[in-house]
Amino acid sequence: MKIQRDDIWLLSRLDYVWAKYFDDVSQNNKVFIKFGRYARARLGSIKYDKKSGHSFITITGMFKDLKIPTGVIDHTIAHELCHYTHGFSSPHRKLHHYPHEGGIVKKEMLSRGMGSLVKGYRDWIKSYRRQFR
Ligand SMILES: [Zn+2]
C-alpha cells in the first residue's frame, strides 16, 4: 500500500517529531498542521491566531511529492516547533527578539539531537537548488 501524504499523514509526523524531540515542550494550545500551496522557497511557517489562541503550521504542498525524503519534512516541522518552543507563534514565553537571530533554530535542533535530520536536509537542499541553476 502506498502511503498518501495528506494532512492526516502530516499530523502523524508532527506527533512523531514532537514526541521524539520536543518531549519537554508542553503543548499549551491547539496546534494545527496542514499542507499549503506549492511553494518553492517557503517550506514551512507557523502562525498564531490571537482570537482563538491556536497555532497553525503550514507545510509547502511541494512536500506531498513522495520523492521528497520524509526526513526533510520532519526537519521542516522541527524548525517550526523550535519557533513554538522559543515563544514565536505560541503561548510560550518569548526567549529571543527575532525567530532566526544568531542561528538559534539550528542550535536548538542540534541540542535536541537532530544532527542527522539537519544533515539530511542540508544534502537535500543542495541538490534541490542545483535544479534551478
Ligand atoms: Zn523559521
PDB file of C-alpha atoms and ligand atoms in Angstrom, residues 42 44-46 79-80 83 99-100 105, ligand 1:
ATOM      1  CA  ARG A  42       8.996  28.963   1.839  1.00  0.00           C
ATOM      2  CA  GLY A  44       7.060  25.953   6.277  1.00  0.00           C
ATOM      3  CA  SER A  45       5.572  28.576   8.553  1.00  0.00           C
ATOM      4  CA  ILE A  46       3.888  28.872  11.931  1.00  0.00           C
ATOM      5  CA  HIS A  79      12.059  24.005  12.528  1.00  0.00           C
ATOM      6  CA  GLU A  80       8.562  25.341  13.196  1.00  0.00           C
ATOM      7  CA  HIS A  83       9.844  28.664  16.905  1.00  0.00           C
ATOM      8  CA  PRO A  99      12.851  33.998  15.405  1.00  0.00           C
ATOM      9  CA  HIS A 100      16.072  33.426  13.444  1.00  0.00           C
ATOM     10  CA  VAL A 105      16.851  27.344  15.288  1.00  0.00           C
TER      11      VAL A 105
HETATM   12 ZN    ZN B   1      11.833  29.844  10.699  1.00  0.00          ZN
END
